[in-house]
Coordinates of C-alpha atoms in Angstrom, one line a residue:
X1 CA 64.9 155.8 132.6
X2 CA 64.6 152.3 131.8
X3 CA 62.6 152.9 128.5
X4 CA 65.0 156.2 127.9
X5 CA 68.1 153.4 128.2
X6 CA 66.2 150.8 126.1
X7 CA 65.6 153.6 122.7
X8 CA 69.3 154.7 122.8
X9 CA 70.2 150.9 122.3
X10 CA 67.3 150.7 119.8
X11 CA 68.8 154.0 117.8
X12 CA 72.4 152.3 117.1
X13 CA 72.9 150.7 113.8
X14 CA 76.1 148.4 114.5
X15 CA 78.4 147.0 111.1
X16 CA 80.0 143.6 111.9
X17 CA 81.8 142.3 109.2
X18 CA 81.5 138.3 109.5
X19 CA 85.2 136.7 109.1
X20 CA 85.4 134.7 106.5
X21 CA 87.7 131.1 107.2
X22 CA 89.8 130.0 104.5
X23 CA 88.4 126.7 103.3
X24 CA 90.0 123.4 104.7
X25 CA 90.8 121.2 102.1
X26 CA 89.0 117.8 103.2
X27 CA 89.9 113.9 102.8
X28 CA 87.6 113.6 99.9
X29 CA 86.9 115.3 96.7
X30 CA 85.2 118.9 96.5
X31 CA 85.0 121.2 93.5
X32 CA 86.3 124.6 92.3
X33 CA 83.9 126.6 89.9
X34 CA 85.0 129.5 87.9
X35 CA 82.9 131.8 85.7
X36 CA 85.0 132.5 82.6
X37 CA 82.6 135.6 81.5
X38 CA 83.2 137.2 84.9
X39 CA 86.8 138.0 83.6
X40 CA 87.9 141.2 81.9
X41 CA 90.0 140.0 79.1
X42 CA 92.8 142.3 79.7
X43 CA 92.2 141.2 83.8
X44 CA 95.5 138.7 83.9
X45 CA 94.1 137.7 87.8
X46 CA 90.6 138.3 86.8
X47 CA 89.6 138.9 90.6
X48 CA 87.6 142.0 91.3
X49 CA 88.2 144.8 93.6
X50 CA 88.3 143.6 97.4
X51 CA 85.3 144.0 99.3
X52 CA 85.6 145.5 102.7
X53 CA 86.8 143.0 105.5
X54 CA 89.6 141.2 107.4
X55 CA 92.9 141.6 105.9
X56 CA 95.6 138.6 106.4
X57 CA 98.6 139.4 107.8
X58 CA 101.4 140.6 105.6
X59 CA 104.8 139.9 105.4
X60 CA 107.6 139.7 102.6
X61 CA 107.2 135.8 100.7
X62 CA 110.0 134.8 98.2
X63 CA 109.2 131.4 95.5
X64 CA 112.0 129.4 95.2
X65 CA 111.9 129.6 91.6
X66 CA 111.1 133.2 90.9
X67 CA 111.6 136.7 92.5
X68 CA 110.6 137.6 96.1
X69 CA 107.1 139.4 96.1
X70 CA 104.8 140.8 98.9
X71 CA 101.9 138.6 100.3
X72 CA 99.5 141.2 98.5
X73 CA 99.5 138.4 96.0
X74 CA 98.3 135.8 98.0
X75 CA 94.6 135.6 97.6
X76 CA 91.6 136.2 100.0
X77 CA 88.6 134.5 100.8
X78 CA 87.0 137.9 99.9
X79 CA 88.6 138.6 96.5
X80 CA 88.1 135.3 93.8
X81 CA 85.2 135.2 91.7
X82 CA 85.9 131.3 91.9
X83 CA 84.1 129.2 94.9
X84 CA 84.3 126.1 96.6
X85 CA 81.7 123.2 97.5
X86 CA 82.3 119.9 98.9
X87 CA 80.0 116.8 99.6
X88 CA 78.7 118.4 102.8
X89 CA 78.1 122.0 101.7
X90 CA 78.9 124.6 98.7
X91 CA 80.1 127.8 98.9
X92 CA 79.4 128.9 95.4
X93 CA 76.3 131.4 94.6
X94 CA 73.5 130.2 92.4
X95 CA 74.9 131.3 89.2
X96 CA 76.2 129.8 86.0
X97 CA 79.6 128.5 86.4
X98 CA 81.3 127.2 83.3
X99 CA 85.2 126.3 84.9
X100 CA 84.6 123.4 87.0
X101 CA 87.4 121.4 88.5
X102 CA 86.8 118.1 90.7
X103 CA 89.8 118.1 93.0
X104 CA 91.2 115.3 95.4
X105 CA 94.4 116.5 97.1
X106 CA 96.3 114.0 99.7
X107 CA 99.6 113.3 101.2
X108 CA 101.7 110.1 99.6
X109 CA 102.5 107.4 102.1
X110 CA 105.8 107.8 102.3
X111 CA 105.0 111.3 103.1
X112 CA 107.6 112.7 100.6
X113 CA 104.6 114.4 98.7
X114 CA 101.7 116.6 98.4
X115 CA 99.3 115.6 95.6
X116 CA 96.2 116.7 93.6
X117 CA 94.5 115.4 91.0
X118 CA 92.5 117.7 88.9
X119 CA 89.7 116.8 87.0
X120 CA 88.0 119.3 84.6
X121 CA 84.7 119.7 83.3
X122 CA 83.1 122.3 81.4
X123 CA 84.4 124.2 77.7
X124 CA 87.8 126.2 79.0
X125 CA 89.5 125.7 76.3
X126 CA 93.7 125.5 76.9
X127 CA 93.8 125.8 80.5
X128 CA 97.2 125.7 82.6
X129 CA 96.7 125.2 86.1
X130 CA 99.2 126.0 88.9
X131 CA 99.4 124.9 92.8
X132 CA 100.8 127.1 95.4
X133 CA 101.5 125.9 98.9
X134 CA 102.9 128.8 101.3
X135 CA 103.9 127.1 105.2
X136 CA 102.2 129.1 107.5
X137 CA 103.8 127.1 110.4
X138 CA 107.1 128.5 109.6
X139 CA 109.4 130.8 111.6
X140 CA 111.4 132.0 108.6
X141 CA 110.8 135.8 108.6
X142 CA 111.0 135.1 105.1
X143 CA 109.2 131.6 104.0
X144 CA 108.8 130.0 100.4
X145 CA 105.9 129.7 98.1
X146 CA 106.7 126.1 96.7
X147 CA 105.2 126.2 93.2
X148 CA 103.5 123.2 90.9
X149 CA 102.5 123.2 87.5
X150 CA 100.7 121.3 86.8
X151 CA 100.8 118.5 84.0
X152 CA 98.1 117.2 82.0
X153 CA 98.0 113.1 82.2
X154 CA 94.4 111.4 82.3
X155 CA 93.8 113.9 84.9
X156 CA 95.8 116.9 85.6
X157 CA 98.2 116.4 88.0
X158 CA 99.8 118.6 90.5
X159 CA 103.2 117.3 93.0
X160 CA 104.5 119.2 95.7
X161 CA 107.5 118.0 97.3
X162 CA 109.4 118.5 100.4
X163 CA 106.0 119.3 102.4
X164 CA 105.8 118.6 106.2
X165 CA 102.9 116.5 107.3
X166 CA 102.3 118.4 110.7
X167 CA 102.8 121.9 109.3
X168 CA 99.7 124.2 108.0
X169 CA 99.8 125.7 104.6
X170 CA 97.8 127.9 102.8
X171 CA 96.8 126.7 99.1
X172 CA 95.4 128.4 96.3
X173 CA 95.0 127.0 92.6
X174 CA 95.3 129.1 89.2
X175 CA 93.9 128.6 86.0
X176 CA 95.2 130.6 82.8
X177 CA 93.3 130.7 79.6
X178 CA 94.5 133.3 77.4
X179 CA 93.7 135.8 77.9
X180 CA 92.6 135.9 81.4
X181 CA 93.5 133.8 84.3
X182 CA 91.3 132.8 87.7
X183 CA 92.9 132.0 91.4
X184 CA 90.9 130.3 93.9
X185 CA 90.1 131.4 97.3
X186 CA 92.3 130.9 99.5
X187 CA 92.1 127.5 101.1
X188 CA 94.3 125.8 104.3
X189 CA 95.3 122.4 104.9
X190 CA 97.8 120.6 107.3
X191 CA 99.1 117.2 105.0
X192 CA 99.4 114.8 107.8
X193 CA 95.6 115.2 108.3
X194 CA 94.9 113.6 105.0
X195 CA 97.7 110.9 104.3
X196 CA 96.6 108.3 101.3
X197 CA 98.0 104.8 102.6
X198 CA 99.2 102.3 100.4
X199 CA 96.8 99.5 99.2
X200 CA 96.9 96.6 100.7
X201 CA 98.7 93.9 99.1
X202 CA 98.9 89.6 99.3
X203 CA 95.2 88.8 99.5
X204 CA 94.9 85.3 100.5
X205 CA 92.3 83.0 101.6
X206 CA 91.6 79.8 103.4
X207 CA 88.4 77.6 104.1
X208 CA 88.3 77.6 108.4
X209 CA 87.4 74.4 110.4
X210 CA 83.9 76.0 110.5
X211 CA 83.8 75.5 106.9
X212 CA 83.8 79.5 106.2
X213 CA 85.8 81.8 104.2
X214 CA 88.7 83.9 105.7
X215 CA 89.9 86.6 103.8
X216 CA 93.5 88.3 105.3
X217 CA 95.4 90.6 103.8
X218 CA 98.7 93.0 104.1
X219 CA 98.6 96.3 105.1
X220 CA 101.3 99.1 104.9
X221 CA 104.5 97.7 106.0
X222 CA 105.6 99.4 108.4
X223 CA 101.8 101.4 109.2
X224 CA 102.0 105.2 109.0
X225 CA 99.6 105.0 111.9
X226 CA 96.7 103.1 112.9
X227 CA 94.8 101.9 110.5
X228 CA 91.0 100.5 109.5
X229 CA 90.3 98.6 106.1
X230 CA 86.7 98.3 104.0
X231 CA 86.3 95.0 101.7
X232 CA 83.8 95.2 98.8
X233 CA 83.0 91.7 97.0
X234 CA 81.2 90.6 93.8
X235 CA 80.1 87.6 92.4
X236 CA 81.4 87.2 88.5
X237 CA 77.9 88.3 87.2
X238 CA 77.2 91.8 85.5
X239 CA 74.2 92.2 87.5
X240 CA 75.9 91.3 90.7
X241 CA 76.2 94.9 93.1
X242 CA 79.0 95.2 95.4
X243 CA 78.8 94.1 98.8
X244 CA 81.0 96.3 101.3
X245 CA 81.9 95.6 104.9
X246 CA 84.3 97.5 107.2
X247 CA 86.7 96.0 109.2
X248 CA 89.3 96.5 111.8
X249 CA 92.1 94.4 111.4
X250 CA 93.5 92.8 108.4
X251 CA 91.1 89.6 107.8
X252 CA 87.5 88.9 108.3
X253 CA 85.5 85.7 107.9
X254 CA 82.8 85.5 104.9
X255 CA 80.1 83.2 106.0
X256 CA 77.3 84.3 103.4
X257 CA 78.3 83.1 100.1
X258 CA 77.3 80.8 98.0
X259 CA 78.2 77.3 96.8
X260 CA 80.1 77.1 93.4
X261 CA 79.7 80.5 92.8
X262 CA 83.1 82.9 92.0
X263 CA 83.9 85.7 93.9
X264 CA 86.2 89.1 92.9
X265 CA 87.4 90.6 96.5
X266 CA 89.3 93.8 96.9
X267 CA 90.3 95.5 99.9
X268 CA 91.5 99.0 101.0
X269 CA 92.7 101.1 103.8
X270 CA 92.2 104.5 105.6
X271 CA 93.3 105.9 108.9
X272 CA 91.6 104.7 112.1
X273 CA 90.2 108.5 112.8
X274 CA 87.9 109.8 111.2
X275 CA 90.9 112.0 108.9
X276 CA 92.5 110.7 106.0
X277 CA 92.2 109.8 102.7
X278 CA 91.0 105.8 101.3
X279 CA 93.8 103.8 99.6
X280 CA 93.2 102.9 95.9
X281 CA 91.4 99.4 96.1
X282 CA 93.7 96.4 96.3
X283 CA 94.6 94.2 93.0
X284 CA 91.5 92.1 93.0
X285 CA 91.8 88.5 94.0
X286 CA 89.2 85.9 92.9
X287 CA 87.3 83.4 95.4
X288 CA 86.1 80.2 94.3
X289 CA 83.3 78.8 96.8
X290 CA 83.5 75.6 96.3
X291 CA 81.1 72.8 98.4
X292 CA 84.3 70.5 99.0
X293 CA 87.7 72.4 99.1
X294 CA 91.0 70.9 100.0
X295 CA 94.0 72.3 101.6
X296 CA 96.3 72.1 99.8
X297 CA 94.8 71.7 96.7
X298 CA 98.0 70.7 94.9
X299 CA 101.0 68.9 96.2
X300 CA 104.3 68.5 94.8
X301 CA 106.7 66.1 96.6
X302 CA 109.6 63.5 96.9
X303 CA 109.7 60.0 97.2
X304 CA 109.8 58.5 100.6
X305 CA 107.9 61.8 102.0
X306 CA 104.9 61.4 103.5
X307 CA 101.4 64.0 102.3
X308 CA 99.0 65.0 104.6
X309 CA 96.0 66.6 102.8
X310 CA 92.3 68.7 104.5
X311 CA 89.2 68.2 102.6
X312 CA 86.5 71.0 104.2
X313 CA 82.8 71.2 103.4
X314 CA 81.4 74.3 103.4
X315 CA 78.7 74.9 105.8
X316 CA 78.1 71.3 106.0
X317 CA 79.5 67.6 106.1
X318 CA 78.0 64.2 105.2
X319 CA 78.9 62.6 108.5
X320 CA 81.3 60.1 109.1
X321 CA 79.1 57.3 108.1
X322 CA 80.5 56.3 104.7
X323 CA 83.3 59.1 104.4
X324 CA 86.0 57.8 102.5
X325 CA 89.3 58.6 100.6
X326 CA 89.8 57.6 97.1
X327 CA 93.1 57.7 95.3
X328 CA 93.0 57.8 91.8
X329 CA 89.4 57.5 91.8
X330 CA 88.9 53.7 92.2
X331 CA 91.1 53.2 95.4
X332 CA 90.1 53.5 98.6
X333 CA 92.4 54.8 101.0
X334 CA 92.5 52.7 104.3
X335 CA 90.3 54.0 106.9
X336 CA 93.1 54.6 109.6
X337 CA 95.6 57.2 107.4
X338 CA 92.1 59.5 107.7
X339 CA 90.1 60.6 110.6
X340 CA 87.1 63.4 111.2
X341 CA 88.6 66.5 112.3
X342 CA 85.8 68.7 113.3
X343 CA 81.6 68.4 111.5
X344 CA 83.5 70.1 109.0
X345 CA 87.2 68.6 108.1
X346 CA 88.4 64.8 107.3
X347 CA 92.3 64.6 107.3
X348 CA 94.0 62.0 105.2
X349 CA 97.6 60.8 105.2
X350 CA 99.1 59.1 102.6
X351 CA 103.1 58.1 102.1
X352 CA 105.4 55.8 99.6
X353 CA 103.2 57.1 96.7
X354 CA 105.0 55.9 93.4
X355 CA 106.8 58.2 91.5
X356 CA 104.8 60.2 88.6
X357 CA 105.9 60.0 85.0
X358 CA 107.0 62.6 83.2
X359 CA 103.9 64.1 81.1
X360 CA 101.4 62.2 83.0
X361 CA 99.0 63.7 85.6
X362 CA 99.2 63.6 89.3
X363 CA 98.0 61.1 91.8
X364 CA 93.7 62.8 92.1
X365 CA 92.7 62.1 95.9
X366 CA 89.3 62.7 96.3
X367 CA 87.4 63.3 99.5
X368 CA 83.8 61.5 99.2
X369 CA 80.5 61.4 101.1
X370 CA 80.6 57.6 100.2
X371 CA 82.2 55.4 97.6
X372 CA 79.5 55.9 94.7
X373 CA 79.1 59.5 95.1
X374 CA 81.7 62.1 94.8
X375 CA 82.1 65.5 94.2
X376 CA 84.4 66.4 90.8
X377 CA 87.3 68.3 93.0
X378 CA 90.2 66.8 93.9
X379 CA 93.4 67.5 95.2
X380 CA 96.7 66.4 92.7
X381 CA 99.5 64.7 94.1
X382 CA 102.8 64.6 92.1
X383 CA 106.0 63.0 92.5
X384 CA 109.0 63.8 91.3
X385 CA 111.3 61.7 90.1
X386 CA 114.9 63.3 92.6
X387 CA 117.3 60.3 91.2
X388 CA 120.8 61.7 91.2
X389 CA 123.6 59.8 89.0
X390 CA 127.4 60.9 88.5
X391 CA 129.9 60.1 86.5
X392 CA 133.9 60.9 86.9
X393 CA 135.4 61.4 84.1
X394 CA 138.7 59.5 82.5
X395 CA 140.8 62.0 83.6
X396 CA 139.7 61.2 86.7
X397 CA 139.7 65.5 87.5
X398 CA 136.0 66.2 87.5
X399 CA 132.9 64.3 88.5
X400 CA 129.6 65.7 86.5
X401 CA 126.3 64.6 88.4
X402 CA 122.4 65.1 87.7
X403 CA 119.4 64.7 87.5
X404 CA 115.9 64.4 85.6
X405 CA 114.3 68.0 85.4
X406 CA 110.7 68.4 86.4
X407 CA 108.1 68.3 83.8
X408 CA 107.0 71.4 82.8
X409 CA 103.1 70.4 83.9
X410 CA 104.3 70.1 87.6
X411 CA 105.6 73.8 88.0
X412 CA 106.9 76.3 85.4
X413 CA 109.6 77.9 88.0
X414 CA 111.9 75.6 89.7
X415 CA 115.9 75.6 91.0
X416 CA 117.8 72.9 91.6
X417 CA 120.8 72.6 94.1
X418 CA 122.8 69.8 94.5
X419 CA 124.4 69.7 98.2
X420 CA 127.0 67.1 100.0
X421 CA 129.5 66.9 102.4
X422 CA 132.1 63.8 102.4
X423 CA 132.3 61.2 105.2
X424 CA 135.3 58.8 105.5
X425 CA 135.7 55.9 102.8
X426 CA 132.6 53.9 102.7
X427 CA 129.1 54.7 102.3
X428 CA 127.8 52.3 105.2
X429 CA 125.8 54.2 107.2
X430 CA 124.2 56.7 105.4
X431 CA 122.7 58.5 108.1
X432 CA 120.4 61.9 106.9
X433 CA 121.3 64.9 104.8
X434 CA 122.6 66.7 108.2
X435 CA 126.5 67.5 107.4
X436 CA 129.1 65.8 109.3
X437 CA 131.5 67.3 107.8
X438 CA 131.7 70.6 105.6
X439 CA 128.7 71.0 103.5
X440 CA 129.6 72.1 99.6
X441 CA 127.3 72.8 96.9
X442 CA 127.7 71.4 93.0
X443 CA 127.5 74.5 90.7
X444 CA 124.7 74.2 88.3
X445 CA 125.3 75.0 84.3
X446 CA 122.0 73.7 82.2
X447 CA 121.5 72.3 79.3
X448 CA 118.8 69.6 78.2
X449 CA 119.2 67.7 81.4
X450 CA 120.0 69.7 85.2
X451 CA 124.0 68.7 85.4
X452 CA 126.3 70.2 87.8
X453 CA 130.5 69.8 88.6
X454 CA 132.2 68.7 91.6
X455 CA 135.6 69.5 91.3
X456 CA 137.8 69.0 92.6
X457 CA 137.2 65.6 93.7
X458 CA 138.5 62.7 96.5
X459 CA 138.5 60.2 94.8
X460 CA 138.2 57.5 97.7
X461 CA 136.2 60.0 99.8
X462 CA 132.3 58.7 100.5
X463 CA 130.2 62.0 99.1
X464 CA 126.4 61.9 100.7
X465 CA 124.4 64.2 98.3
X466 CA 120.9 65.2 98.3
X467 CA 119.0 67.7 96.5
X468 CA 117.0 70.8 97.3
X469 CA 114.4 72.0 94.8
X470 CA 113.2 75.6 95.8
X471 CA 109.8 76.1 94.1
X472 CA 107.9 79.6 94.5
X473 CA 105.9 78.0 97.6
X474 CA 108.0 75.3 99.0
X475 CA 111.2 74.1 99.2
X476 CA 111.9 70.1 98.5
X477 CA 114.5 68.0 100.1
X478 CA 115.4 64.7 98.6
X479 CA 116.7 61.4 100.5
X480 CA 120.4 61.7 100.9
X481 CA 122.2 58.9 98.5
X482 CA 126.0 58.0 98.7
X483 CA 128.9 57.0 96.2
X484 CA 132.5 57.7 95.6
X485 CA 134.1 58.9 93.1
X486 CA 136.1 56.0 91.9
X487 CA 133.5 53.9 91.8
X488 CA 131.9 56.0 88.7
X489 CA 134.7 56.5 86.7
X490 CA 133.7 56.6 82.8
X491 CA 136.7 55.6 81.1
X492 CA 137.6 57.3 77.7
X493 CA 136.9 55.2 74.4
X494 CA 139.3 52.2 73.9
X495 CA 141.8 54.1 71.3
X496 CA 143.6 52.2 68.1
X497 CA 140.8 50.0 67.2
X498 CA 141.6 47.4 64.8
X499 CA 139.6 45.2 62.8
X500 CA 141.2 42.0 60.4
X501 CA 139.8 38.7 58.5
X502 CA 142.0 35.8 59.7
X503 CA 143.3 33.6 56.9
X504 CA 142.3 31.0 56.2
X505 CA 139.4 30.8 59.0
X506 CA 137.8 33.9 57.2
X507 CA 137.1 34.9 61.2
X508 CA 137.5 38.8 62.0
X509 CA 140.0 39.9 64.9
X510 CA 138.9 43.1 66.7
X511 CA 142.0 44.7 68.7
X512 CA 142.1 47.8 71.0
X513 CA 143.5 50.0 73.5
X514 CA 142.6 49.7 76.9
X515 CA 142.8 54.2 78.2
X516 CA 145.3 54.2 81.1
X517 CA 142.9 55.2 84.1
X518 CA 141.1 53.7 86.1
X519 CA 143.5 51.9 87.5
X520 CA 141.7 49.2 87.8
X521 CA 140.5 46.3 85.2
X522 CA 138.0 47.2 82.7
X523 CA 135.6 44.9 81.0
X524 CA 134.9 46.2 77.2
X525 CA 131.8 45.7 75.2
X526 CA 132.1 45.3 71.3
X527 CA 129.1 46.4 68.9
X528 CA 129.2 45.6 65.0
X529 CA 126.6 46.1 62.1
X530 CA 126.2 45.3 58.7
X531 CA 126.6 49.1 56.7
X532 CA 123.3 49.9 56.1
X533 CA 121.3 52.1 56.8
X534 CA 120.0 52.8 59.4
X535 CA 122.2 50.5 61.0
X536 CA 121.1 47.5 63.3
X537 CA 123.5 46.7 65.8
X538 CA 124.8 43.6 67.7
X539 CA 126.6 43.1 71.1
X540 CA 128.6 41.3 72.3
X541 CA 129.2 40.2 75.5
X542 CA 131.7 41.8 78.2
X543 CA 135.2 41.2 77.0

C-alpha cells in the first residue's frame, strides 16, 4: 500500500503559475528596455496578448485630466514586452533591446514631489514619454491616476505633484513613437522610502589645536529624518582620484593631507537607513594645507581695539626655543603679548596698532620658527581710520557729520551707521557707547564721502556718537567721541564784500558782512591773489 500510495503521487502532473511581484522602484538608478521591432505598427499599446496568470484586482479608476476608465488599462507584470534591470539583477531576456531608458525616480525634500529623470539611449526616434502614479493606499472607491508628461530638458523630466510620502503607488511609464507606443510593467513604490535630501550647504574649515583639518558642514535645515553624509576630496591635479569617506555627523577631521598642496572638498547626504536616495554633491569648497596657518588670517579693526591672532603648524611645531612674532617683517613683537598654546599653536596679542592709510597694505604679522627664518604666510592687520567730524550748519537747523569711507582693498561690502544719544551740556565724562539716554541713529545719504543728518538738533545738548561698521563677517564698533552742536557751527560766507584803493595811501580796504548766527563772535580769514592763472593765493591772518 505504501508503494501503491507513493505511484498515485508520482502520476499527478500539478500547474503552479509562479506570481509575478510588481517591481519596486529602488533608491538608485535601474533601466527600462523596449524592443521597438516587437511592436505591430498599427499596435497603439504594442503589448501582446496576456499570458495565463494572476490577475490584479479591478476596480473603476478615473485621471484627473481625462475620462474615467476601467483598471483593464493598467498594465501587468505579465503583459509588456518592455523589462526592467537594476544594479543588483535584470529582469530583461537575452535579446536585442533597442529602447533603453536609465531611470532615477525620488521624492523632493520638501516632499511636495515625485520626480524622475529619464535618460535615453538607443535610435527611438521622437519619443514622448508619460508617468502614471495610481495610490493604491487609498480608500476612495474611486481613486485618481495623476498623469506626467513628460518634458524633454538635458534629460527628460517627469513631476508628480501632490504625492504622499507614506502611501504606495503603482507606476508605469509609456513611450509613443509614431506609430506604436510601449508601457512598462508595472512597477510599485511608496515615496517616503526614497526621499532625495537637500545638499548640504556652508562648508567651512578650521586648522584644530592638533594641527589637523576639520571639515563641518550644514545639513537640511530642519532634517527630514536622520541623516548620514559621504565626503569625497581631490587634490587640484588631473591625475589626482577621489578620496571618499563616510561620516555620521556633519564634520570630520582630515589628518592625511599634505603640506602646501590644494584641496576641492564636497560633501553629501542620504538617509541614516539603508533607504533613500544621495543628495547632489555640495558646491565644492577649496582647502589650502598650508604648513603655518593663522586664525584669522585677515583682520579688520578700529583704533584703540585690541587683535588677538592663532598661528597653527600642521602636524608639527618648531618648539618654543626661538618662536617669535614679527610685525611688519622687521619688528619683533615682545615676548609677553604671545605664549605657546599647545605643541601646535602660539597666540599673539597686539593693541594701539596705528591707523592704516588709505591704499596702503595692512600691518603683515608673521609667526616664525626664529628671527632669520620664516615662512611667506602671514596674517594682515588693517586699521581703519573711524574719525567722525560734523558740522552745523548757518542756519543753525541741521548738523551734517562723517566720516572717511574704507578703502576699497580692505573689503568691497561695508555699512556704516552713525549712532548717539545726548547727555546733559558738557562732554566731560565721556563714559562708553552704552546709551544713557535715548539712542538715535543719523540717516545715511552717500556721496563721495559717508555723510549723514541729525536733525533736528539741541543745540547746547552734549551728543556721544560712535560708529558701527557691519561688514559680511563682523560687526565694528568705534570709540565713542563727544561734541555739541554749537560748538560746530559753520557760518555762511561773509555777504557784501567790498574791495577799494585808499587815496592817497594807494592801500586797499576790504569790507564785509559778518552772517547773523552764531551768535557768538566770529574771527574771519581774508585770501587775495594776483588774476592769473592758476591763481596763487595769500592769507591773511584771523581778523
Amino acid at each position: 500500500m505504501l508503494l501503491l500510495a507513493i505511484l498515485c503521487v508520482s502520476s499527478w502532473h500539478v500547474s503552479v503559475q509562479e506570481p509575478v511581484l510588481p517591481f519596486e522602484i529602488p533608491p538608485h538608478p535601474f533601466t527600462v528596455t523596449c524592443p521597438w521591432e516587437a511592436v505591430p505598427g498599427g499596435d497603439r499599446r504594442g503589448t501582446p496578448e496576456p499570458s495565463p496568470g494572476p490577475s490584479l484586482p479591478r476596480w473603476p479608476v478615473s485621471r484627473e485630466t481625462t475620462p474615467a476608465r476601467n483598471i483593464t488599462d493598467i498594465p501587468s507584470p505579465h503583459t509588456s514586452v518592455c523589462c526592467l534591470g537594476s544594479d543588483t539583477e535584470s529582469l530583461c531576456p537575452p535579446q536585442e533591446q533597442n529602447l533603453t531608458l536609465t531611470v532615477t525616480c525620488w521624492m523632493a525634500a520638501d516632499l511636495s514631489l515625485f520626480l524622475c529623470n529619464l535618460k535615453p539611449s538607443g535610435e527611438a526616434g521622437a519619443v514622448t514619454y508619460t508617468l502614471e502614479l495610481l495610490d493604491m493606499t487609498s480608500h476612495l472607491s474611486n481613486p485618481l491616476v495623476q498623469t506626467s508628461e513628460c518634458e524633454h530638458r538635458e534629460v527628460v523630466e517627469c513631476l508628480v505633484p501632490s504625492v504622499l510620502p507614506d502611501n504606495i503607488y503603482w507606476v508605469w511609464l509609456t513611450a509613443r513613437s509614431a506609430p506604436a507606443s510601449l508601457i512598462s510593467p508595472l512597477m510599485v513604490v511608496t515615496p517616503g522610502n526614497i526621499v532625495k535630501p537637500s545638499a548640504p550647504r556652508d562648508l567651512r574649515w578650521e586648522v584644530t589645536t592638533d594641527g589637523f583639518h576639520r571639515l563641518g558642514w550644514a545639513g537640511p535645515k530642519p532634517p527630514p529624518f536622520p541623516l548620514r553624509y559621504q565626503l569625497r576630496y581631490s587634490s587640484l591635479t588631473p591625475e589626482a582620484a577621489w578620496q571618499v569617506l563616510d561620516v555620521g555627523e556633519e564634520s570630520v577631521i582630515l589628518s592625511e593631507l599634505q603640506v602646501e598642496v590644494s584641496y576641492t572638498v564636497q560633501v553629501r547626504c542620504v538617509r541614516r537607513t539603508s533607504l533613500g536616495v544621495w543628495s547632489d554633491w555640495s558646491s565644492p569648497t577649496q582647502v589650502d594645507v598650508q604648513e603655518v596657518t593663522y586664525q584669522p588670517s585677515r583682520v579688520v579693526t578700529v583704533p584703540s581695539s585690541t587683535v588677538t591672532v592663532r598661528c597653527i603648524f600642521y602636524n608639527k611645531m618648531p618648539g618654543d626655543e626661538g618662536l617669535v612674532w614679527l610685525l611688519n617683517m622687521v619688528e619683533k613683537v615682545p615676548e609677553d603679548q604671545y605664549t605657546l598654546v599647545s605643541e601646535h599653536e602660539s597666540r599673539v596679542t597686539l593693541w594701539d596698532l596705528p591707523v592704516t592709510s588709505p591704499g596702503e597694505r595692512g600691518h603683515v604679522l608673521q609667526c616664525c620658527p626664529n628671527s632669520t627664518r620664516c615662512n611667506y604666510r602671514y596674517t594682515e592687520i588693517f586699521v581703519v581710520d573711524t574719525t567722525i567730524w560734523c558740522e552745523t550748519d548757518g542756519e543753525m537747523q541741521r548738523m551734517t557729520c562723517g566720516w572717511r569711507p574704507m578703502p576699497l582693498n580692505v573689503v568691497t561690502e561695508s555699512e556704516y551707521r552713525l549712532r548717539y544719544y545726548r547727555k546733559g551740556f558738557d562732554c566731560a565724562e565721556l563714559g562708553g557707547s552704552e546709551a544713557r539716554g535715548e539712542m538715535e541713529e543719523c540717516g545715511v545719504w552717500r556721496n563721495e564721502e559717508q555723510q549723514c543728518h541729525v536733525r533736528p538738533i539741541h543745540l547746547l545738548s552734549a551728543h556721544v556718537m560712535w560708529l558701527e561698521i557691519h561688514l559680511p563677517e563682523q560687526t565694528l564698533r568705534s570709540a565713542p567721541t563727544c561734541l555739541i552742536p554749537m560748538d560746530v557751527v559753520k557760518p555762511w560766507p561773509p555777504a557784501g564784500v567790498n574791495a577799494e584803493v585808499t587815496v592817497p595811501e594807494g592801500l586797499l580796504r576790504v569790507s564785509w558782512q559778518e552772517p547773523r548766527l552764531p551768535p557768538y563772535p566770529l574771527s574771519c580769514q581774508l585770501r587775495y591773489s594776483a588774476s592769473s592763472e592758476p591763481a596763487h593765493w595769500r592769507i591773511l591772518a584771523r581778523l
